[in-house]
Structures are given as C-alpha cells and as structure tokens.
Coordinates of C-alpha atoms in Angstrom, one line a residue:
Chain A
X14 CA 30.2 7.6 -55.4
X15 CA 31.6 3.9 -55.8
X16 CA 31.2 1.3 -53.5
X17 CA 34.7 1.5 -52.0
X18 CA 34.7 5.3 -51.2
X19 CA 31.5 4.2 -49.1
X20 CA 33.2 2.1 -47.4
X21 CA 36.4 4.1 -46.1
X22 CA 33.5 6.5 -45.1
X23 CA 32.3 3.7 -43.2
X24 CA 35.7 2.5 -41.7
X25 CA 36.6 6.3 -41.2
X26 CA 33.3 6.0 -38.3
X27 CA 34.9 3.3 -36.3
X28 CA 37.8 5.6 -35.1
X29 CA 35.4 8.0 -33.4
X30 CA 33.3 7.8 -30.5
X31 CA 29.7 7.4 -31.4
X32 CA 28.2 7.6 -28.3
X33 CA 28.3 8.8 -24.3
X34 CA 26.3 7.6 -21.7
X35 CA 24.2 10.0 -20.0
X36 CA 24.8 9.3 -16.4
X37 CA 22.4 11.5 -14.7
X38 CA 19.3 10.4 -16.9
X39 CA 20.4 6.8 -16.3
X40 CA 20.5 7.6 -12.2
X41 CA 17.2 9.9 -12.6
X42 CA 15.6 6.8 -14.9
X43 CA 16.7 4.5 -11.9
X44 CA 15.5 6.3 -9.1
X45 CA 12.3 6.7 -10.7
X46 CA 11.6 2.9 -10.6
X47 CA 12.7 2.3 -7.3
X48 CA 10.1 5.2 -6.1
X49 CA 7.7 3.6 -8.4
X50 CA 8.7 0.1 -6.7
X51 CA 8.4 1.2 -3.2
X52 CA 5.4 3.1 -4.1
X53 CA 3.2 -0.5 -5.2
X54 CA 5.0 -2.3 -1.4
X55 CA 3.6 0.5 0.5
X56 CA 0.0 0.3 -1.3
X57 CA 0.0 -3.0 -0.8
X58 CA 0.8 -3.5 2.8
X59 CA -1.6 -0.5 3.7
X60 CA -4.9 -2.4 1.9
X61 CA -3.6 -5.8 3.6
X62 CA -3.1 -4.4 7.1
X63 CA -6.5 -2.2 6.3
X64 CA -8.2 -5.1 5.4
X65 CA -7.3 -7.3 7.9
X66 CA -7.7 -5.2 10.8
X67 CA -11.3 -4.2 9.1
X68 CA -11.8 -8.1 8.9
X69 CA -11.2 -7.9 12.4
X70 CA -13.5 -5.3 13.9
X71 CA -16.6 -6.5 12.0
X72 CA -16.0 -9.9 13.3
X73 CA -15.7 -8.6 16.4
X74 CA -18.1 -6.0 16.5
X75 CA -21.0 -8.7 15.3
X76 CA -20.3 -10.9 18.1
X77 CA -20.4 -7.9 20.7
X78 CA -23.3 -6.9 19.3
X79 CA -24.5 -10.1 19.0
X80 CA -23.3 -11.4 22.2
X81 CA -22.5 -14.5 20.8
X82 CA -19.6 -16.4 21.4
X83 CA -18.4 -18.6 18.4
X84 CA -15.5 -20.9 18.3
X85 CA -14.8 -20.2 14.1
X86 CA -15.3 -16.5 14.1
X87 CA -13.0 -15.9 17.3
X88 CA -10.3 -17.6 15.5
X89 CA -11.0 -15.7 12.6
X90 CA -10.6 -12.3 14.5
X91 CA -7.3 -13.3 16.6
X92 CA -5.6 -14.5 12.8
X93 CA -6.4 -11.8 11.1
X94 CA -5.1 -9.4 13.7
X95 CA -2.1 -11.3 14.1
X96 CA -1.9 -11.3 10.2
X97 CA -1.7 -7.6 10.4
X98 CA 0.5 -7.1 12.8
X99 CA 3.1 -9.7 10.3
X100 CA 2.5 -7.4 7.8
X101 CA 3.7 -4.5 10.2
X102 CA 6.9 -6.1 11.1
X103 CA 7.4 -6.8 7.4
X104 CA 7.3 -3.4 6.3
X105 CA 9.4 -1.7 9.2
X106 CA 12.1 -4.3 7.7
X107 CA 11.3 -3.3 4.4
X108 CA 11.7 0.0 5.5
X109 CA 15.2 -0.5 7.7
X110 CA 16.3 -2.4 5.0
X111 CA 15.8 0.2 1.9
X112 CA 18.8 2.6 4.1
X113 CA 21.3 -0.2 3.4
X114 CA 21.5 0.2 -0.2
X115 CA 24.7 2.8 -1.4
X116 CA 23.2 5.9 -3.7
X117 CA 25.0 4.5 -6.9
X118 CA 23.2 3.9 -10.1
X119 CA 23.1 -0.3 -9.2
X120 CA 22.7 0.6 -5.9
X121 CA 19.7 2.4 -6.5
X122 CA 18.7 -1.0 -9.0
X123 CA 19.1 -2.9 -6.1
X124 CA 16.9 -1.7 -3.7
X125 CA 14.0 -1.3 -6.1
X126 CA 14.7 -4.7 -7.0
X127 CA 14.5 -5.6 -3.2
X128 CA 11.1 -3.5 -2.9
X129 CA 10.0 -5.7 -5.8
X130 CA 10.8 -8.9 -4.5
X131 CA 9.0 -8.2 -1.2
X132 CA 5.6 -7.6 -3.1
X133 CA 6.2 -10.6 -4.9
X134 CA 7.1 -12.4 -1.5
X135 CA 4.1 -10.4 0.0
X136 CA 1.8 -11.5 -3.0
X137 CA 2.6 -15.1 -2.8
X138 CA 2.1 -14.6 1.3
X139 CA -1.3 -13.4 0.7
X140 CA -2.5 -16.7 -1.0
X141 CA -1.8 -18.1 2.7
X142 CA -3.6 -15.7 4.3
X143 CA -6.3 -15.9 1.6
X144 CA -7.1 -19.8 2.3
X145 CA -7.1 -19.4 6.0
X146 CA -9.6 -16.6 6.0
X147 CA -11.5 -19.0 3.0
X148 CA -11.4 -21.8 5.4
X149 CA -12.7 -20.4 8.5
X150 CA -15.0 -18.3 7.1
X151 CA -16.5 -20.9 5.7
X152 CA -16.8 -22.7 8.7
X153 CA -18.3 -20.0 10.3
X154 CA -21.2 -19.8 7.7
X155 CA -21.8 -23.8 8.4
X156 CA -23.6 -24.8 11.5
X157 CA -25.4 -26.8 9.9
X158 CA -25.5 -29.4 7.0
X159 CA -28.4 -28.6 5.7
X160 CA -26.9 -25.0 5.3
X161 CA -23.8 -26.6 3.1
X162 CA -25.7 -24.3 -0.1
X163 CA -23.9 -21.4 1.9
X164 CA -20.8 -22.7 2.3
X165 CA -20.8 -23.6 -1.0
X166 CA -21.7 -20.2 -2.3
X167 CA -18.7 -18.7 -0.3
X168 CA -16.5 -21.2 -1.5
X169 CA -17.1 -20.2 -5.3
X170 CA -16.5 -16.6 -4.1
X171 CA -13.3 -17.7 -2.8
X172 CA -12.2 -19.6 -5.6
X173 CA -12.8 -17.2 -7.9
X174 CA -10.9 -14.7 -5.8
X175 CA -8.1 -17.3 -5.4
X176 CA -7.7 -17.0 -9.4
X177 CA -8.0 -13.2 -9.5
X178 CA -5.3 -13.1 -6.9
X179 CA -2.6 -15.7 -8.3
X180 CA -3.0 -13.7 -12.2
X181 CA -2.4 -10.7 -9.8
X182 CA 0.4 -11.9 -8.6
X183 CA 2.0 -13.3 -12.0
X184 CA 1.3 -10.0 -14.3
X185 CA 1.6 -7.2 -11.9
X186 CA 4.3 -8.2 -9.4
X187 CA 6.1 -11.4 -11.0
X188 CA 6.6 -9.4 -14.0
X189 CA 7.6 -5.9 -12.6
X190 CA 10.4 -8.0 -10.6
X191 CA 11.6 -9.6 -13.9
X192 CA 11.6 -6.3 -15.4
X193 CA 13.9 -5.0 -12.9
X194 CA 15.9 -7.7 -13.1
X195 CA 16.7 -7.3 -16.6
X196 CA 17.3 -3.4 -15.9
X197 CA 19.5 -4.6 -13.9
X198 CA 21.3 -6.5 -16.2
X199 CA 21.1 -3.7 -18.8
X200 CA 22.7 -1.2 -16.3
X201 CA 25.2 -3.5 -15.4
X202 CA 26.2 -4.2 -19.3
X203 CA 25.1 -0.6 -20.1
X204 CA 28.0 0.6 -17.1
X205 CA 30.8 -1.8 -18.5
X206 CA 30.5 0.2 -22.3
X207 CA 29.9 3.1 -20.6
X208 CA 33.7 4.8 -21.9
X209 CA 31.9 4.2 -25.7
Chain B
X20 CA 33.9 -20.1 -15.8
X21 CA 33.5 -17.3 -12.9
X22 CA 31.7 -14.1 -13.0
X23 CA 34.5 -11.8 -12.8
X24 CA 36.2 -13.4 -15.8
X25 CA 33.0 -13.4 -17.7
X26 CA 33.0 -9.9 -16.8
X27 CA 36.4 -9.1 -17.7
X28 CA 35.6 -10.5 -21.1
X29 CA 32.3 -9.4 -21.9
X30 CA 34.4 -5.6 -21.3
X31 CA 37.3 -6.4 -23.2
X32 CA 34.7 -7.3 -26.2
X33 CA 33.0 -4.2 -26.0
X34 CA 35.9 -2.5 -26.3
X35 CA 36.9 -4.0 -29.1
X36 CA 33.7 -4.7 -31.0
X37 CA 31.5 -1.3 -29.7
X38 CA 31.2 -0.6 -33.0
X39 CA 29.4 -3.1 -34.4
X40 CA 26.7 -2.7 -31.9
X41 CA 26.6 1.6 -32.7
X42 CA 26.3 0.5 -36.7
X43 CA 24.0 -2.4 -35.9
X44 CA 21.8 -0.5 -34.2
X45 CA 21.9 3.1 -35.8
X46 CA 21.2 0.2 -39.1
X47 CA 17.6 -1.0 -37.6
X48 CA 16.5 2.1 -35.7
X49 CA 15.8 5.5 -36.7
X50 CA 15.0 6.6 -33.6
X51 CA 17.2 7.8 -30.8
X52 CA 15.2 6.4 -27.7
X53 CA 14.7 2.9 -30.3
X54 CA 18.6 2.6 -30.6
X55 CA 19.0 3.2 -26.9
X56 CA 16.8 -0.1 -26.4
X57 CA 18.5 -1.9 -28.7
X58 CA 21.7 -1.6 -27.8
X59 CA 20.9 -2.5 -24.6
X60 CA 18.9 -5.4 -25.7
X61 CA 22.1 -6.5 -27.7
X62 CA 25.1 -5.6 -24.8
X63 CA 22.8 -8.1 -22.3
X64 CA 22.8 -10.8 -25.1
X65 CA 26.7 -10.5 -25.4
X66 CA 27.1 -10.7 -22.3
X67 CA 25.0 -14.0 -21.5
X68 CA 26.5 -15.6 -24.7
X69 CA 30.3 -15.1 -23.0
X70 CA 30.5 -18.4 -21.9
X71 CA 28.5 -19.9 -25.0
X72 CA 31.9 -19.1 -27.2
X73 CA 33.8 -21.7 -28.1
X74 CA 36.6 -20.0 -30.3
X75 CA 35.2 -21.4 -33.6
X76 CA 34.8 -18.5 -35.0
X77 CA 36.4 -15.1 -35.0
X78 CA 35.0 -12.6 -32.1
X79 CA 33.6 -10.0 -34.4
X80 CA 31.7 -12.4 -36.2
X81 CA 30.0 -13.8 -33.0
X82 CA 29.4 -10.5 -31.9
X83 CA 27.8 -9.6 -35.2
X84 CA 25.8 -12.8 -35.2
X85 CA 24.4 -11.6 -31.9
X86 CA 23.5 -8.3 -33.0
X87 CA 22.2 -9.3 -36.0
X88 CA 20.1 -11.8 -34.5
X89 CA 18.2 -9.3 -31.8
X90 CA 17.9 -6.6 -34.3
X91 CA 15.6 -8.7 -36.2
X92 CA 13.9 -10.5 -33.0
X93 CA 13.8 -6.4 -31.8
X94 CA 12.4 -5.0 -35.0
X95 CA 10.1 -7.6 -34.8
X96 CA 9.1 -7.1 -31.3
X97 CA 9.1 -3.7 -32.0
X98 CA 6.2 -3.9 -34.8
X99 CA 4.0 -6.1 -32.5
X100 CA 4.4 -3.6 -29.5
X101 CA 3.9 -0.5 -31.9
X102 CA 1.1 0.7 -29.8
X103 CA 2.0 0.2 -26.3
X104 CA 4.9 2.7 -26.0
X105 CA 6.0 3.2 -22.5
X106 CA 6.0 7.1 -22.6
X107 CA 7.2 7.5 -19.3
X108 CA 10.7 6.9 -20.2
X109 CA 11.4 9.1 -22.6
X110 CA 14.8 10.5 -21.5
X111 CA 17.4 9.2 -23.3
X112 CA 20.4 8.0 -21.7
X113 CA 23.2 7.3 -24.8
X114 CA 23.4 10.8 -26.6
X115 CA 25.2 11.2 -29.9
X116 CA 29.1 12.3 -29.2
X117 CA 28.6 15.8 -30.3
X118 CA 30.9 15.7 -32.7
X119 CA 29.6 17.3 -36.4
X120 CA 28.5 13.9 -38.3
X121 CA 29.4 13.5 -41.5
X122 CA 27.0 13.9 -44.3
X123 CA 27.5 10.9 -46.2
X124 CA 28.0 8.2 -43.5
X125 CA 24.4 9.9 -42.6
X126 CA 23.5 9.3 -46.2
X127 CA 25.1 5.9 -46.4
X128 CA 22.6 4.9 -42.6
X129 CA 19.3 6.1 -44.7
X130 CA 20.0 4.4 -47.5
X131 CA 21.0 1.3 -44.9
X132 CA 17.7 1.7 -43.7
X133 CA 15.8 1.8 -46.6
X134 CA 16.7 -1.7 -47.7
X135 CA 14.8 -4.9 -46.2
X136 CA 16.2 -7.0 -43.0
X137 CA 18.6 -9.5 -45.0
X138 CA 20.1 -6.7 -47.4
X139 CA 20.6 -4.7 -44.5
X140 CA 22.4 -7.7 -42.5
X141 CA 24.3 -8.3 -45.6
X142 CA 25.1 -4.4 -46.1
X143 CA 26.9 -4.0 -42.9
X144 CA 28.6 -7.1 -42.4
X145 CA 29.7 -6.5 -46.0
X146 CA 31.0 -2.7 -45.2
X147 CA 32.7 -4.1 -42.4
X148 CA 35.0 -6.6 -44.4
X149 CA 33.7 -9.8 -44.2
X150 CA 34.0 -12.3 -46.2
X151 CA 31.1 -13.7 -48.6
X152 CA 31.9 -17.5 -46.6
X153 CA 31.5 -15.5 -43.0
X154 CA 28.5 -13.3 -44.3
X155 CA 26.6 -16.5 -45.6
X156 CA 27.7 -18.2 -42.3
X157 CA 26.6 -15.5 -40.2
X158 CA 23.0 -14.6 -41.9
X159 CA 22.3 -18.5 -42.9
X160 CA 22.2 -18.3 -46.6
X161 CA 24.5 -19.5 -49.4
X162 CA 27.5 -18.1 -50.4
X163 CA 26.5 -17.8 -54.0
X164 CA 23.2 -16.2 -52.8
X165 CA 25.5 -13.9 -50.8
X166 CA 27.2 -13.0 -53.8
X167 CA 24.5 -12.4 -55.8
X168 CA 22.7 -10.0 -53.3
X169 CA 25.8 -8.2 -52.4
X170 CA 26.2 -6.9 -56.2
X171 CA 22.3 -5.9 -56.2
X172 CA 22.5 -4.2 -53.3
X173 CA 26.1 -2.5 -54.8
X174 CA 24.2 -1.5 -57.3
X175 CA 21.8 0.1 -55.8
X176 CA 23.7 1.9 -53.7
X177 CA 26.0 2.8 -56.8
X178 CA 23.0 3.7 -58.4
X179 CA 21.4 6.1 -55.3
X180 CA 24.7 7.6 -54.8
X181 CA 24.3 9.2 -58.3
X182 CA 21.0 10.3 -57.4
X183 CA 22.1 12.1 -54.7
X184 CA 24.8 13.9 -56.5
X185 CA 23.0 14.6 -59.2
X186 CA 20.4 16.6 -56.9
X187 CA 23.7 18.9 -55.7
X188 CA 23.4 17.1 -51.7

C-alpha cells in the first residue's frame, strides 16, 4: 500500500462518527463524587462537633470534680461549645443547601463542588478554632512563671499540630476542590462535543 | 470577550475540528479509558485557549498545536503516574460508534503508534494535509528537517505496509 491510499483511508475516517458520549456513565461517574464529597463534609463536621463538645465535658467535668473555678478553662468550655454549635448551623445549611441543586449531570458537579468548598471553608475555619483552643489552653496550664516549661511544651504540640493541619487542608481538601473544579470544566467541554 | 461567545466558539470548533482530537488521541493512547482522559485533557485546553487566538493562523492548525502539545505533556504525565492509577473510575464514558472499523485505518493507528512522539506529530498532521511550512511551524522544527522525516517515516510505512500484505492480513 502507497502512501496516498493511506491517506484517503485516513480522510475516508473524518466523515464518520468516531465516538458517543455515554451519558449515564458520565451522570453515575458524577454522582459518585458528589456522594464521595458530601461523604468527607459529613466526617468532618461529626469529629469537630465530637471533639469540641468532648473538649467541653472534660473541661467541665475536671472543674466539677475539682470544684475549682478558673477564669481560662471556663472560657475554654463556653468556646468550644459555642464552636460546636457553629458547626451545627453550618451543616444544616450545608444540608438545606445540597436540595437546591437540579439532578442534571452539571448540576450534580455543582453540588459536590459546593460540598467541597465547605470542607475547604470548614478546614480553613478550623485553623481559627485551632489557635483559640492553643491559646487558652495554654493559659490554663500557666499560673505560674516558673511553670512557663509547660506552656512551652504545649505550645510545640500546638505548633506541630498547626502544620499537620494546614498540609491537611492543602492535599486533602484544597486539592479535591481543584479536582472538581476541573471535572467541572471537563463535563462542561465534554457536554459541548457531546453530538461527536 | 464574554463567556457565551467563548462558548459559542469553543462549540462551533469542535464541530469542525472533532476530528483531530479522535485521531490525536486514538494516536498517543492505546487504551480506551487513556483516550477518554485525553480528550478531555485536550477539549479543556481548547477551550481556555479561545480567547488566546489571534487569527494568525488557520483554526485547524491551532487546534492541532493544542492537541499536539497535551498529548506529549499527557504521555508524559502519564509515564510519571504509571503506578498510581485511580481504579475507581474505570467506566468509560466516550464508547467507540459501533460502527464495524475498518481494518487498515486500524492498521494505519498501530503503526501510528509504534513510531516515537515527533514522527507521530509529524504522521498525523502530515495525513491530515498540511503543509511541510505548517507542520515545521506547528511541531517547532525546520522545514527541511520536516522533509527529511516525512520521507523516512513514508518509508517506513511503505515498507510495513508490504509486510503486512505479504503475511495475507
């Protein structure tokens, strides 16, 4: 075979259609990732509300038991409570909010996208939360000067935490909301040549 | 420019210039689920470069120059991620028109396969009609060196072609 009878085979391809897009695997492909989406939110706000409500109880239960009264550890307790009870309201909303979405394809993109972001917003709230439980924990080990080796011990802890939580937050929830984001712009293109 | 007309655009391209993408891709993949990604991978880079075009060139060969461009960056992606294949998604969305495919345009693919990354670039853009000046503009090499590829890679094909008959396929 010569060259140019290769290439009328070639041309002779162009007048066909090569291709056709799957819908249903596309939607099912979707619908996975939004599950998979709201699935990491929901984790996430139990452990914070879990923790913070466990944060809580100790604090209070030691002072109860202890019958001690202190300033720091009080205003630990009442934060943390509060805290949780944000985190509540955040995920009702979450949850009110995930009905809005139409049950198309990008639809579907669009509220795991919107599950995303709030773990990423969550995330990035949790560095708050983190420093205010740093700093008056801290406080509460103090009385003292001369004690300053404890506060500094907690601090490290802290800090070290503080780093654990910020890579966290870039590879696990940063990431998964850019990769959603360019699903999105795959479907989106993907939809357009969808009559291929 | 707005998004609708970048839209309207970026449609009226792929219309046009499908295509390339299906013989781009069905070039640098073997794989069903690979030219699934790829594709993709290309169509979002059309899209973005919509409002890069300045009319310098014709559309086909930005389009081309696009496609060629990720299939490389893809292939090499590709060979670095070898081992972390996401094996949850392995239904595949694009399937093959079910149309019977002809033998030798399947032949004609393998043997598009088999060469390496510029000869392949080169192949296709030269099956497609372009011309030596648009191939050399489009893969970054000379014209002469075009020229002098293009008839090996002839050749070849010439030569494997013979091959192939010669075993009764």
């Amino acid at each position: 075979m010569e060259f140019d009878e290769m290439k009328k085979i070639w041309d002779e391809q162009s007048q066909k259609a090569l291709y056709a897009l799957d819908e249903e695997a596309l939607h099912n492909r979707v619908i996975q990732r939004k599950n998979k989406a709201a699935a990491v939110a929901g984790r996430s706000e139990q452990l914070m509300m879990g923790s913070l409500v466990f944060c809580t109880l100790v604090i209070l239960g030691a002072s109860l038991i202890k019958s001690d009264f202190q300033l720091f550890p009080s205003l630990l307790a009442v934060i943390t409570m509060v805290l949780a009870g944000v985190i509540y309201l955040r995920r009702q909303q979450r949850l009110n909010h995930q009905n809005t979405f139409d049950k198309s394809i990008l639809g579907d993109m669009n509220a795991a996208i919107a599950h995303a972001d709030f773990q990423v917003r969550l995330s990035a709230m949790g560095k708050w939360i983190y420093l205010v439980v740093a700093l008056l924990s801290i406080a509460s080990v103090v009385d003292e000067w001369a004690e300053w080796y404890k506060g500094a011990l907690l601090l490290l802890f802290f800090v070290a935490g503080y780093f654990g939580a910020r890579w966290e937050h870039k590879t696990f929830y940063v990431s998964q909301k850019q990769k959603l984001e360019h699903m999105r712009e795959k479907l989106i293109s993907l939809k357009d040549g969808a009559s291929v | 420019m707005t998004e609708v007309q970048q839209k309207q655009i970026f449609e009226s391209w792929l219309e046009t210039h499908k295509g390339i993408l299906f013989k781009v891709v069905r070039s640098y993949c073997e794989q069903e689920e690979d030219r699934e990604d790829l594709f993709q991978e290309i169509a979002v880079n059309v899209w973005k470069s919509v409002s890069n075009f300045r009319n310098d060139c014709a559309v086909s060969t930005w389009v081309y120059r696009i496609a060629l461009n990720q299939a490389l960056k893809w292939k090499l992606k590709k060979s670095r991620d070898q081992n972390k294949a996401d094996n949850g998604e392995v239904v595949r969305i694009l399937q093959p028109a079910e149309e019977k495919p002809d033998q030798r345009l399947e032949w004609l693919y393998g043997q598009i396969q088999q060469l390496d990354e510029i000869d392949r670039s080169l192949c296709l853009l030269l099956l497609d009609g372009f011309s030596y000046k648009e191939i050399a503009s489009i893969v970054g090499i000379s014209e002469n060196y075009v020229g002098v590829k293009i008839n090996r890679i002839k050749k070849h094909l010439t030569e494997q072609s013979k091959k192939m008959l010669n075993n009764g396929i």
